[in-house]
XYZ file of C-alpha atoms in Angstrom:
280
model
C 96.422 -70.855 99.638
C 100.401 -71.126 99.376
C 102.602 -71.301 102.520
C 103.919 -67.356 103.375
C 107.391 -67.481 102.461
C 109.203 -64.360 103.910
C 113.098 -63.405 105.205
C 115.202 -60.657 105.196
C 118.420 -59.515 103.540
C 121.330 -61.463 105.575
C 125.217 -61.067 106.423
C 127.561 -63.866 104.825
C 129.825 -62.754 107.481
C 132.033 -64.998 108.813
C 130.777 -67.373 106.083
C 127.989 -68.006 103.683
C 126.450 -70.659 105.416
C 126.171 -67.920 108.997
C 123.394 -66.028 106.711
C 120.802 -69.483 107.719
C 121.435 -69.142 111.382
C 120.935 -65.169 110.874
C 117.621 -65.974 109.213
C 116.382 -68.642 111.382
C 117.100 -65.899 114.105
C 114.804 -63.543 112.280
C 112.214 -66.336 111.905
C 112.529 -65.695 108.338
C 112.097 -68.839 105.554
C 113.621 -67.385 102.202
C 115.841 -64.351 101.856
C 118.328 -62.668 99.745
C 122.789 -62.322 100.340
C 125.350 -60.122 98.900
C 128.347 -62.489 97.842
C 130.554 -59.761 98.710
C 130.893 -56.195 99.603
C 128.121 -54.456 96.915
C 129.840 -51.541 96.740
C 133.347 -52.859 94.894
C 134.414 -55.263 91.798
C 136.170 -57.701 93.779
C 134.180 -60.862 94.777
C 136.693 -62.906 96.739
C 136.021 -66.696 96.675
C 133.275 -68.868 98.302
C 134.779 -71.733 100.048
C 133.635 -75.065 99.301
C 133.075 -76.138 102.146
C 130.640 -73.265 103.347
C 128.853 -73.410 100.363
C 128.181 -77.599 101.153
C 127.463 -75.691 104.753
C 125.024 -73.262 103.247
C 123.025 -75.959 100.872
C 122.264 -78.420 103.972
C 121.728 -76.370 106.402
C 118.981 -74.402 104.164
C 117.695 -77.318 103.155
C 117.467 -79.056 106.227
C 115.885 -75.959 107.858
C 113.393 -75.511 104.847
C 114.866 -72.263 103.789
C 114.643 -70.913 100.500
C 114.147 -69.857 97.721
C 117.545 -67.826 98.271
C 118.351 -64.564 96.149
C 121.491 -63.042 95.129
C 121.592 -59.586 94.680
C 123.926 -58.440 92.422
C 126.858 -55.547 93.169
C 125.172 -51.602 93.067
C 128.391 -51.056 90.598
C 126.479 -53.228 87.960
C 124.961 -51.006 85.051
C 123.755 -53.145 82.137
C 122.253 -50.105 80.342
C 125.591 -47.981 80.317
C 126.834 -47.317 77.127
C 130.293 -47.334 78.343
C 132.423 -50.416 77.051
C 134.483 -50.813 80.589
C 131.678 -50.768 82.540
C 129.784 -52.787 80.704
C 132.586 -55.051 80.859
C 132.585 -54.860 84.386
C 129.180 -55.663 84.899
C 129.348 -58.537 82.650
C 132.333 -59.736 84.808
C 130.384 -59.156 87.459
C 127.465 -61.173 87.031
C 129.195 -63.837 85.392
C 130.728 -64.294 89.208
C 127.446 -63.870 90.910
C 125.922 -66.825 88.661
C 128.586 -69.131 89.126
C 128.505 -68.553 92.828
C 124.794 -69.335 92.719
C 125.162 -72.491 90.930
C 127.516 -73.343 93.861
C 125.221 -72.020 96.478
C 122.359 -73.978 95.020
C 120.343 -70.140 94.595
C 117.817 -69.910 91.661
C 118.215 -66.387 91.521
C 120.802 -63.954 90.603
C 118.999 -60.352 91.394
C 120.371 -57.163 88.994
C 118.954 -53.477 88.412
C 118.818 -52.655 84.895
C 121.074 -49.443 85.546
C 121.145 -45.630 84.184
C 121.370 -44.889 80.151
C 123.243 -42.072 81.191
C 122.200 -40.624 77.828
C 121.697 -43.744 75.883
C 118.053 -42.990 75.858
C 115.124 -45.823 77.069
C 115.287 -47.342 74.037
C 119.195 -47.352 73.759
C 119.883 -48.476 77.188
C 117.362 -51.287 76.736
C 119.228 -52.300 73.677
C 122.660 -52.385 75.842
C 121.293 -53.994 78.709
C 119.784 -56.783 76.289
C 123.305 -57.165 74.345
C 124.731 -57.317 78.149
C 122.766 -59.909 79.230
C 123.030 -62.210 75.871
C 127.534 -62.228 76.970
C 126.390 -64.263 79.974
C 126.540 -68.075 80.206
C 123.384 -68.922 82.799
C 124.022 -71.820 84.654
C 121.220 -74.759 84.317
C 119.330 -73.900 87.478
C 119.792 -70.459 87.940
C 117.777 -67.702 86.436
C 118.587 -64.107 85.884
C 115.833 -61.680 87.681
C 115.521 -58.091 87.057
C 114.491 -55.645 89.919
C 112.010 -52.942 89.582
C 113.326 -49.750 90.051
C 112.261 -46.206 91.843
C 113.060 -44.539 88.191
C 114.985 -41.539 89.121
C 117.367 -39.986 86.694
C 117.839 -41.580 84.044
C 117.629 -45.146 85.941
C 115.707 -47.585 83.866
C 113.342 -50.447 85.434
C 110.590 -47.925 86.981
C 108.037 -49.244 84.732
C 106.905 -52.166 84.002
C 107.185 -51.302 80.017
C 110.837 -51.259 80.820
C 111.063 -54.827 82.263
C 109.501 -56.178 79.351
C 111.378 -54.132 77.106
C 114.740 -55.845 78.636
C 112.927 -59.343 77.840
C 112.224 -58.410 74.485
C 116.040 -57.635 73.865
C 117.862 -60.574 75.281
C 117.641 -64.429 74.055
C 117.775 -64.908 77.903
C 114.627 -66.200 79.701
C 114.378 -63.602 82.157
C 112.723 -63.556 85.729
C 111.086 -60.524 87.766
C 111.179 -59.153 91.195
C 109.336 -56.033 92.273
C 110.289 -53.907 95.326
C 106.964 -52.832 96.801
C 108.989 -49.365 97.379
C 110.374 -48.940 94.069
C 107.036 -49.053 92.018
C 105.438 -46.600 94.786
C 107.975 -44.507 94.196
C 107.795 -45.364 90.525
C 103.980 -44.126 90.511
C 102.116 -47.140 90.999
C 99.513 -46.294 93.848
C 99.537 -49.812 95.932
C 97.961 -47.874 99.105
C 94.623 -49.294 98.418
C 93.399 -53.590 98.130
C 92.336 -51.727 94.551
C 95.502 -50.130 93.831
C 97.646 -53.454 94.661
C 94.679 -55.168 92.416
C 95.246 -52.911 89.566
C 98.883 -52.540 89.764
C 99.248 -56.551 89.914
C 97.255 -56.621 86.970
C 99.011 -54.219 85.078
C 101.841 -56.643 85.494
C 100.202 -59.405 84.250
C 99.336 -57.351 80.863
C 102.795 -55.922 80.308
C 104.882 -58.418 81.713
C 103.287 -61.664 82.608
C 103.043 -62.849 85.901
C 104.295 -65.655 84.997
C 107.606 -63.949 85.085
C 106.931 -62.944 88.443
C 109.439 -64.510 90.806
C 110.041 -62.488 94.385
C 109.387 -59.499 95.883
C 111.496 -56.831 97.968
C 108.652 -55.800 100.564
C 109.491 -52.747 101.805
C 107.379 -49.728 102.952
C 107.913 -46.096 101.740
C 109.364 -43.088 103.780
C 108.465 -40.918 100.511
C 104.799 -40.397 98.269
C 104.035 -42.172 95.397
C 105.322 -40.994 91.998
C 108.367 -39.196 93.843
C 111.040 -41.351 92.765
C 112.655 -40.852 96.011
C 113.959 -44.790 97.280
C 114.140 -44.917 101.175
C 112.623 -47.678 102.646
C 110.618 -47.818 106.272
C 108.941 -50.781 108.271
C 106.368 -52.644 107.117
C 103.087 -50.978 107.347
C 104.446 -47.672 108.690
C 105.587 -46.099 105.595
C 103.343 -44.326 103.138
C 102.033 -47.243 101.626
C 100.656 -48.399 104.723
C 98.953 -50.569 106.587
C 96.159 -51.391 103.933
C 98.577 -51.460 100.913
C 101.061 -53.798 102.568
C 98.363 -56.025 103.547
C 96.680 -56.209 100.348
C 100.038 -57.323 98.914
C 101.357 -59.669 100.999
C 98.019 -61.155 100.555
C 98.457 -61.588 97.196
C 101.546 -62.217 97.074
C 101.014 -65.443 99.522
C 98.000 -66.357 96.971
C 100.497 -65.666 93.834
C 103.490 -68.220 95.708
C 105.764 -65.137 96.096
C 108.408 -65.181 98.462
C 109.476 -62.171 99.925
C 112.398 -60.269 101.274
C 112.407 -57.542 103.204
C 115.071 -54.812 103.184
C 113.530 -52.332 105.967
C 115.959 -50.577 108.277
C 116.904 -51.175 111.452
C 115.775 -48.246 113.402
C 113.600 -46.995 116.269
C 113.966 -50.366 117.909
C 112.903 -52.322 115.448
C 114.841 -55.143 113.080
C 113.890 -57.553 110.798
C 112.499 -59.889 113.388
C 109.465 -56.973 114.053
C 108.989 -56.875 110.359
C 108.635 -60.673 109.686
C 106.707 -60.528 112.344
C 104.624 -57.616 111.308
C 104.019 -59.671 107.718
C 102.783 -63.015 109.787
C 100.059 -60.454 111.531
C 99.184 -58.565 108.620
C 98.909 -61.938 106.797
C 96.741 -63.251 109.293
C 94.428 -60.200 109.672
C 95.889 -58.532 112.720
């Protein structure tokens, strides 16, 4: 059985290497960090120094895998040449900062076609990714998505599609939310069984890298992305179990993005995963 690896998403306030101490406070062992503010273009620099900072101090508190996760502005399946430009600016930052961070993972949505169509905002995303220069080390991993409008990523037939179109080698994370929302009925040890090997025949597990675990305020096959604590959501109890289980047996890490609300942070939900893990 593999070692549970789970954090939360942390603040590089004050400097990248504050997001360890955050995590350690959490009791968290892996996590994810915005490199700057995800709602704007401008990334600001990382400072050498707290980037040396950040490296030791997650290594010498065994922390990791790290993930970036890429700006919201990013839209690799628009069809519109300054935003794609954008984006491609945009992750070309987020790489290079994880080559400096030492973080395997840069973490992106696919985006809207905004009219492109699946098949033509695959295409774009595909030519998007191929402009970027992936640092040895770091590997691009594409988020599964709630699949509202005309979003792309809410099935697994897109993710694939996306791998099919880009010379990249690609990586995968799946937000327990998103493919509830998506459709996929992980309420059940069956459903989380079935939807994991669904995966596996579309995908590949092998291309399987993290997970967002995150419980639903909204039914399955609504589309509607809002997240709630672990095991108190719609999924559930039995559904978040069943996939942190096999998660731990599949040597996912995991980060949570659950609110903070109703007295309860992302100390209760790492806790919450530890007793769920353990049977409790």
């Amino acid at each position: 059985m593999s070692e549970l690896r789970v954090g939360a998403h942390t603040s590089i306030a004050g400097g990248v290497s504050n997001a360890v101490d955050e995590q350690l406070e959490y009791g968290g062992n892996c996590g994810q960090i915005f490199t700057h503010s995800p709602q704007v273009w401008d990334h600001g620099t990382i400072d050498d120094e707290e980037a040396d900072a950040f490296r030791a101090e997650s290594d010498a508190n065994d922390v990791g895998p790290w993930m970036i996760h890429a700006s919201y502005l990013v839209n690799l399946c628009t069809p519109k040449e300054d935003l794609r430009a954008k984006s491609v600016d945009s992750m070309q930052q987020e790489l290079a900062a994880a080559a400096e961070l030492g973080i395997p993972y840069v973490n992106v949505h696919l985006g809207a076609h905004t009219g492109a169509g699946v098949e033509g905002g695959l295409a774009n995303a595909g030519d998007a990714l191929d402009e970027l220069d992936v640092p040895d080390g770091v590997t691009i991993t594409i988020e599964s998505d709630a699949g509202s409008g005309t979003k792309l990523g809410g099935q697994f037939e897109h993710l694939a599609g996306v791998q099919a179109e880009t010379d990249h080698d690609l990586a995968f994370c799946v937000d327990t939310a998103h493919v509830w929302a998506a459709g996929y009925d992980i309420s059940t040890p069956e459903g989380v069984a079935d939807t994991f090997a669904e995966f596996d025949d579309v995908v590949g597990l092998d291309q399987l890298v993290y997970v967002h675990l995150n419980d639903s305020k909204h039914g399955c096959g609504t589309n509607k992305d809002e997240h709630a604590h672990v095991g108190e959501g719609e999924i559930g109890v039995g559904g978040m179990r069943a996939f942190i289980d096999r998660s731990v047996e599949e040597g996912l890490p995991m980060a949570l993005e659950t609110p903070t609300e109703n007295g309860k942070s992302f100390a209760w939900n790492i806790e919450r995963v530890h007793e769920l893990h353990e049977g409790e």
